[in-house]
Amino acid sequence: MNSSVMRLRIFGLTKEVNIKRSLNTQELIERDDRYGGVHFKPLPVVLSKGEGVHLWDVEGKRYLDFLAGFSTVSQGHCHPRLVKIMKEQVGKLTHTSRAFYSEPHGALGEYLTKLLGWDRFLPMNTGVEAGDTAIKVARRWAYRVKKIPADQATVVFAKGNFWGRSIAALSASTDPNCYTDFGPYVPRFDKVPYNDLDALEKKFQQDETVCAFMMEPIQGEAGVVVPDDGYLKGVRKLCTKYNILWIADEIQTGLCRTGKRLAVDHEDERPDILILGKALSGGMYPVSGILADDHIMLCLETGTHGSTFGGSPLGNRVAVEAVKILEEENLAENARKLGEIVRKTLEKLPKDIATEFRGRGLLGGLVINKDFAKGWDICLKLKEAGLLTRPAHGQILRISPPLVITKEQLEEGLDIMTTVLRNYK
């Protein structure tokens, strides 16, 4: 709020009164740019409210959300059930640390393990922390179970991966924007081409120190890259053959986004370690974690891992309700059905506008022809027309609305998108 002085004359006397006014969009953006970091470039809109699939800016304009907080708000903004649970738990118990037991911790572990089919769940806060935890568990397993020589365990990643911006995550990256000038990097991280089983097996054959292969069943940040059918089955087969842990990073693809509960379910395969995040929180409170069976998870003995906020009563209670909403509202099926509408609609665009649509369920990427326009410029036009999303790698429009979106709302958004694209020039 800014203050301005107004002079009032009452009964012959002049009095100065401070009048507070709200900052406008430009002033809010300027304040943010002045006092915040500049490592991210937000779209020039200042949001103040969200409900379901809609967002409102500080001037009251309503938008359709086609980003969902990078696939986090799958349950929709401020879902009434999540709001209720959040209020209840905030007024009851928010944080204890793992120094003590609390009821919601075991409740979340029991619910997720029975639903998804692993022995144990270890909760953390953010996706990057969950990825780091998976690597720690895999390395401990490498030394305690596979008997790899001390400090020699190698983790292999698929090129084009993205699981965060920590030093470990950027050490695994092949994107110069992510890793340049942040070295030295974590050692014993290797990379192989994505969707290439021959390259993966060659690496496994050549290096007996490999303990894990970490990959996304669909690469999200890389531009929604969907592998060939059979790739996941091949990964499972090779990891089993060479006694290597398969770590599936389902932070973005997991929990109904791709039209099934998990993206690995499209090939009915089961990784050794599953990483979850994003939709696990419903956008209410950061929650992430890993699932694995006893022979892997129990390699972390008392004192070998921890997190101040990971496994908090508030986070665990929110996560249980967030997943129950996805299950009880049948949002995987909604993503599957509506994903087909997205594909059929966007594949009709001329190649001089969009060269390719990639995706599965309600995780999609529309590749804009670089000779037609820049993705950022298209997103600015979409914003003006009432739809919010962002480009990946400059030219790929993300299509990942909340999974609660209806057919009518989806068609409204696709109409905005196709109209803007067809009339852009």
XYZ file of C-alpha atoms in Angstrom:
425
model
C 0.000 0.000 0.000
C 1.156 3.537 -0.767
C 0.104 6.617 1.187
C -0.895 9.975 -0.200
C -1.793 13.098 1.737
C -5.230 14.674 1.389
C -6.032 18.055 2.928
C -9.554 18.266 4.339
C -11.193 21.514 5.444
C -13.745 20.882 8.191
C -15.475 23.646 10.130
C -12.932 26.138 8.906
C -9.954 24.003 9.960
C -7.511 22.335 7.549
C -6.387 18.820 8.436
C -3.958 16.547 6.601
C -5.098 12.915 6.322
C -3.020 9.971 5.072
C -4.986 7.998 2.502
C -3.728 4.498 1.704
C -4.125 3.177 -1.827
C -3.341 -0.155 -3.424
C -0.383 -0.439 -5.756
C -1.250 -1.023 -9.391
C 0.153 -3.842 -11.526
C 3.159 -1.907 -12.785
C 4.074 -0.648 -9.323
C 3.844 -4.157 -7.893
C 6.059 -5.517 -10.669
C 8.588 -2.728 -10.142
C 8.692 -3.412 -6.393
C 9.225 -7.116 -7.028
C 12.019 -6.408 -9.517
C 13.642 -3.964 -7.108
C 13.677 -6.163 -4.005
C 13.535 -9.740 -5.294
C 15.930 -11.956 -7.218
C 16.027 -11.679 -11.002
C 16.729 -15.369 -11.653
C 13.195 -15.916 -12.998
C 11.219 -13.921 -15.536
C 7.518 -13.907 -14.606
C 4.805 -13.111 -17.098
C 3.738 -9.475 -16.467
C 0.581 -10.261 -14.515
C 0.108 -9.914 -10.746
C -2.258 -12.541 -9.396
C -4.339 -12.097 -6.271
C -6.944 -14.878 -6.241
C -7.520 -18.406 -7.493
C -10.512 -20.723 -7.565
C -10.785 -23.974 -9.482
C -9.312 -23.446 -12.937
C -9.440 -19.645 -12.751
C -7.062 -16.941 -11.560
C -7.697 -13.219 -11.026
C -5.196 -10.381 -11.188
C -5.066 -7.392 -8.839
C -7.289 -5.413 -11.224
C -9.972 -8.096 -11.164
C -9.419 -9.629 -14.604
C -10.159 -13.364 -14.730
C -7.958 -15.898 -16.523
C -8.067 -19.586 -17.347
C -5.030 -21.278 -15.830
C -3.294 -23.587 -18.317
C -0.154 -24.003 -16.183
C -1.483 -25.098 -12.754
C 1.681 -23.992 -10.986
C 3.787 -26.232 -13.239
C 1.364 -29.157 -12.794
C 1.101 -28.693 -9.031
C -2.461 -27.435 -8.522
C -4.029 -30.525 -10.073
C -6.946 -30.356 -7.647
C -7.691 -26.772 -8.710
C -6.941 -23.564 -6.861
C -8.152 -23.459 -3.263
C -10.089 -26.714 -3.440
C -12.691 -26.499 -0.638
C -11.641 -29.819 0.876
C -8.006 -28.785 1.021
C -8.880 -25.391 2.463
C -10.937 -27.108 5.170
C -8.161 -29.561 6.061
C -5.565 -26.783 6.053
C -7.639 -24.649 8.444
C -8.322 -27.597 10.735
C -4.691 -28.637 10.999
C -3.320 -25.099 11.289
C -5.473 -24.634 14.345
C -4.439 -27.969 15.817
C -0.757 -28.796 15.165
C 1.507 -27.520 12.393
C 5.078 -28.505 13.173
C 6.925 -30.792 15.547
C 9.938 -31.953 13.497
C 10.610 -35.673 13.319
C 11.945 -35.556 16.855
C 8.499 -36.863 17.843
C 5.743 -39.011 16.392
C 2.566 -37.411 15.081
C -0.574 -39.079 13.805
C -0.568 -37.637 10.231
C 2.916 -38.996 9.470
C 1.929 -42.637 9.709
C -1.449 -41.911 8.114
C 0.181 -40.556 4.955
C 2.695 -43.400 4.788
C -0.007 -46.046 5.170
C -2.298 -44.416 2.627
C 0.337 -43.962 -0.092
C 1.995 -47.364 0.316
C -1.322 -49.200 0.156
C -2.520 -47.105 -2.776
C 0.665 -47.273 -4.840
C 2.178 -50.587 -3.780
C 5.549 -49.975 -2.117
C 6.583 -50.844 1.443
C 7.516 -47.390 2.732
C 7.152 -43.665 2.093
C 9.727 -41.083 3.181
C 8.325 -37.531 3.110
C 10.283 -34.396 2.248
C 9.255 -30.879 1.205
C 10.207 -30.013 -2.370
C 10.722 -32.055 -5.493
C 14.440 -31.385 -5.622
C 14.811 -32.633 -2.030
C 12.966 -35.818 -2.929
C 15.275 -36.355 -5.893
C 18.303 -35.826 -3.687
C 16.892 -38.277 -1.152
C 16.418 -40.922 -3.834
C 20.065 -40.588 -4.823
C 21.211 -40.827 -1.198
C 19.209 -44.029 -0.714
C 20.564 -45.477 -3.957
C 24.160 -44.732 -2.991
C 23.720 -46.254 0.457
C 22.184 -49.351 -1.176
C 25.139 -49.460 -3.592
C 27.655 -49.762 -0.764
C 25.639 -51.844 1.692
C 23.929 -54.245 -0.710
C 25.589 -54.201 -4.141
C 29.040 -53.842 -2.557
C 30.347 -51.171 -4.891
C 33.736 -49.874 -3.624
C 33.577 -46.876 -1.289
C 32.912 -43.504 -2.962
C 32.664 -45.087 -6.422
C 28.882 -45.385 -6.865
C 27.737 -43.885 -10.162
C 24.233 -42.610 -10.885
C 23.168 -42.388 -14.525
C 20.662 -39.790 -15.737
C 18.816 -39.317 -19.018
C 19.992 -36.346 -21.031
C 17.437 -33.546 -21.031
C 16.451 -34.291 -17.435
C 15.253 -31.650 -15.012
C 14.637 -32.231 -11.313
C 15.492 -28.889 -9.782
C 18.205 -26.275 -9.309
C 20.242 -27.583 -6.385
C 23.923 -28.323 -6.877
C 23.137 -32.026 -7.220
C 20.311 -31.426 -9.701
C 22.309 -29.082 -11.910
C 25.224 -31.536 -11.812
C 22.892 -34.013 -13.511
C 21.698 -31.493 -16.086
C 22.658 -31.230 -19.751
C 21.150 -27.729 -20.085
C 23.864 -25.018 -20.055
C 21.389 -22.507 -18.617
C 21.056 -24.759 -15.589
C 24.683 -25.686 -14.876
C 27.014 -23.036 -16.341
C 29.308 -21.378 -13.768
C 27.947 -23.338 -10.822
C 30.736 -25.914 -10.621
C 32.463 -27.875 -9.284
C 29.808 -30.497 -9.856
C 28.810 -33.623 -7.976
C 31.095 -36.481 -9.110
C 30.018 -39.884 -10.402
C 26.991 -38.490 -12.249
C 26.816 -39.756 -15.834
C 24.339 -39.149 -18.665
C 22.938 -41.187 -21.534
C 20.497 -40.196 -24.308
C 16.817 -40.355 -23.366
C 14.664 -42.986 -25.077
C 17.735 -44.985 -26.149
C 17.889 -48.458 -24.648
C 21.011 -49.442 -26.591
C 22.961 -46.522 -25.117
C 21.668 -47.365 -21.659
C 22.726 -51.001 -21.866
C 26.121 -50.037 -23.239
C 26.674 -47.796 -20.226
C 25.573 -50.525 -17.825
C 27.942 -53.006 -19.504
C 30.918 -50.657 -19.434
C 30.632 -49.403 -15.866
C 30.205 -51.831 -12.968
C 29.970 -48.915 -10.503
C 26.510 -47.857 -11.744
C 24.020 -48.188 -8.910
C 20.982 -46.324 -10.268
C 19.334 -44.896 -13.363
C 17.161 -41.841 -12.678
C 14.757 -40.670 -15.377
C 11.368 -39.084 -16.032
C 8.777 -41.332 -17.708
C 7.890 -38.208 -19.704
C 10.407 -35.386 -19.722
C 8.519 -32.278 -18.649
C 10.885 -29.298 -18.609
C 12.604 -30.612 -21.740
C 9.391 -29.837 -23.597
C 7.043 -32.740 -22.802
C 9.112 -35.435 -24.507
C 7.201 -38.735 -24.594
C 9.375 -41.839 -25.121
C 8.603 -44.643 -27.531
C 6.230 -47.362 -26.413
C 8.279 -50.079 -24.756
C 10.984 -47.767 -23.431
C 9.877 -48.102 -19.820
C 9.627 -51.873 -20.129
C 13.146 -51.858 -21.535
C 14.440 -49.722 -18.675
C 12.923 -52.116 -16.151
C 14.413 -55.128 -17.914
C 17.917 -53.643 -18.117
C 17.955 -52.410 -14.529
C 16.906 -55.861 -13.324
C 19.477 -57.582 -15.545
C 22.396 -55.487 -14.268
C 21.208 -55.156 -10.643
C 20.720 -51.396 -10.916
C 18.009 -49.389 -9.177
C 15.491 -47.704 -11.447
C 14.501 -44.321 -10.016
C 11.385 -42.905 -11.685
C 11.058 -39.144 -11.255
C 7.290 -38.658 -11.296
C 7.283 -35.267 -9.596
C 5.422 -33.798 -12.574
C 3.950 -36.852 -14.285
C 2.717 -38.634 -11.172
C -0.696 -38.595 -9.528
C -3.104 -38.604 -12.474
C -1.543 -35.909 -14.693
C -0.959 -38.177 -17.714
C -4.282 -40.020 -17.622
C -3.215 -42.757 -15.227
C -2.311 -42.685 -11.550
C 1.390 -42.848 -12.473
C 3.059 -42.402 -15.858
C 4.830 -45.769 -15.449
C 1.357 -47.325 -15.330
C 1.054 -46.738 -19.085
C 3.421 -49.703 -19.484
C 2.476 -51.459 -16.237
C 6.011 -51.229 -14.895
C 7.288 -50.629 -11.368
C 10.463 -48.688 -10.543
C 12.579 -49.472 -7.495
C 12.256 -45.913 -6.196
C 9.379 -43.584 -7.062
C 9.701 -39.828 -6.547
C 6.559 -37.753 -5.970
C 5.961 -34.027 -5.454
C 3.952 -31.186 -6.981
C 0.338 -32.511 -6.978
C 1.055 -34.365 -3.722
C 0.764 -30.943 -2.086
C -2.280 -29.706 -3.988
C -0.443 -26.392 -4.063
C -1.344 -25.872 -0.389
C 1.887 -26.719 1.425
C 5.149 -28.142 0.010
C 5.145 -31.939 0.223
C 7.268 -34.456 -1.675
C 8.825 -37.829 -0.992
C 9.994 -41.201 -2.206
C 8.486 -44.676 -2.134
C 10.587 -47.847 -2.028
C 10.554 -51.337 -0.566
C 12.167 -52.336 2.722
C 15.412 -53.708 1.289
C 16.139 -50.289 -0.198
C 14.539 -47.806 2.205
C 15.916 -49.444 5.337
C 19.448 -48.772 4.135
C 18.884 -45.369 5.759
C 19.353 -46.129 9.449
C 18.601 -43.746 12.305
C 20.562 -40.519 11.991
C 21.513 -40.847 8.312
C 18.815 -38.572 6.880
C 16.452 -35.873 8.057
C 14.580 -32.659 7.357
C 13.305 -29.965 9.698
C 9.976 -29.565 7.919
C 9.781 -32.855 6.020
C 6.995 -35.025 7.415
C 5.302 -32.196 9.292
C 1.761 -32.798 10.593
C 0.453 -30.004 8.386
C 2.130 -31.256 5.227
C 1.152 -34.866 5.786
C -2.496 -34.050 6.495
C -2.705 -31.889 3.373
C -1.063 -34.590 1.240
C -3.507 -37.310 2.291
C -6.452 -35.113 1.354
C -4.814 -33.958 -1.889
C -4.410 -37.537 -3.124
C -7.879 -38.543 -1.930
C -9.333 -35.727 -4.033
C -7.501 -37.001 -7.116
C -8.767 -40.510 -6.489
C -12.341 -39.771 -5.441
C -12.970 -37.207 -8.192
C -11.575 -39.641 -10.783
C -9.168 -37.034 -12.135
C -6.907 -39.507 -13.944
C -9.821 -40.454 -16.185
C -10.690 -36.787 -16.665
C -7.110 -36.130 -17.749
C -7.222 -39.057 -20.152
C -10.476 -38.029 -21.832
C -9.733 -34.325 -22.046
C -6.182 -34.987 -23.183
C -7.580 -36.518 -26.350
C -9.525 -33.321 -27.030
C -6.351 -31.270 -26.568
C -4.462 -33.461 -29.007
C -7.178 -33.545 -31.682
C -7.654 -29.772 -31.487
C -4.023 -28.677 -31.546
C -2.865 -31.173 -34.171
C -5.181 -29.385 -36.626
C -3.039 -26.245 -36.519
C -1.012 -25.584 -39.693
C 2.679 -26.528 -39.544
C 3.694 -22.962 -40.263
C 2.161 -22.081 -36.869
C 2.925 -25.177 -34.775
C 5.255 -27.923 -35.917
C 4.272 -30.560 -33.354
C 2.067 -31.389 -30.381
C 3.545 -33.637 -27.702
C 1.903 -34.992 -24.611
C -0.168 -37.477 -22.719
C -3.267 -36.746 -20.678
C -3.261 -33.146 -19.519
C 0.500 -32.746 -19.804
C 1.068 -31.242 -23.221
C 3.513 -29.135 -25.187
C 2.754 -27.294 -28.429
C 5.903 -26.559 -30.429
C 5.555 -23.136 -32.066
C 7.286 -22.738 -35.418
C 10.306 -20.517 -34.740
C 9.678 -18.674 -38.005
C 6.155 -17.847 -36.868
C 6.668 -16.305 -33.418
C 8.498 -16.577 -30.139
C 6.753 -18.580 -27.457
C 7.042 -15.716 -24.974
C 5.279 -13.334 -27.352
C 2.475 -15.832 -27.856
C 2.073 -16.147 -24.073
C 1.745 -12.362 -23.803
C -1.063 -12.431 -26.364
C -2.726 -15.330 -24.557
C -2.602 -13.335 -21.334
C -4.365 -10.436 -23.010
C -7.023 -12.885 -24.228
C -7.554 -14.358 -20.759
C -5.391 -17.494 -20.673
C -2.183 -18.021 -18.692
C 0.697 -20.336 -19.516
C 4.454 -20.151 -20.149
C 6.853 -21.432 -22.795
C 9.487 -24.109 -22.268
C 12.760 -23.720 -24.146
C 11.471 -20.622 -25.876
C 9.066 -22.249 -28.338
C 6.981 -24.857 -26.513
C 3.658 -23.740 -25.049
C 2.842 -25.701 -21.911
C -0.677 -27.110 -21.611
C -1.169 -28.423 -18.069
C -4.409 -27.047 -16.583
C -5.780 -28.182 -13.220
C -7.160 -31.699 -13.594
C -10.562 -30.555 -12.325
C -11.110 -28.645 -15.568
C -14.372 -29.434 -17.349
C -14.812 -30.180 -21.041
C -16.463 -26.769 -21.525
C -13.653 -24.919 -19.737
C -11.014 -26.819 -21.670
C -12.693 -26.049 -24.990
C -12.907 -22.378 -24.000
C -9.179 -22.346 -23.342
C -8.332 -24.170 -26.552
C -10.510 -21.725 -28.479
C -8.566 -18.828 -26.967
C -5.270 -20.506 -27.836
C -6.129 -21.405 -31.426
C -7.737 -18.010 -32.101
C -4.682 -16.155 -30.816
C -2.371 -18.355 -32.882
C -4.385 -18.094 -36.105
C -4.724 -14.309 -35.788
C -1.248 -13.598 -34.411
C 0.133 -11.965 -37.571
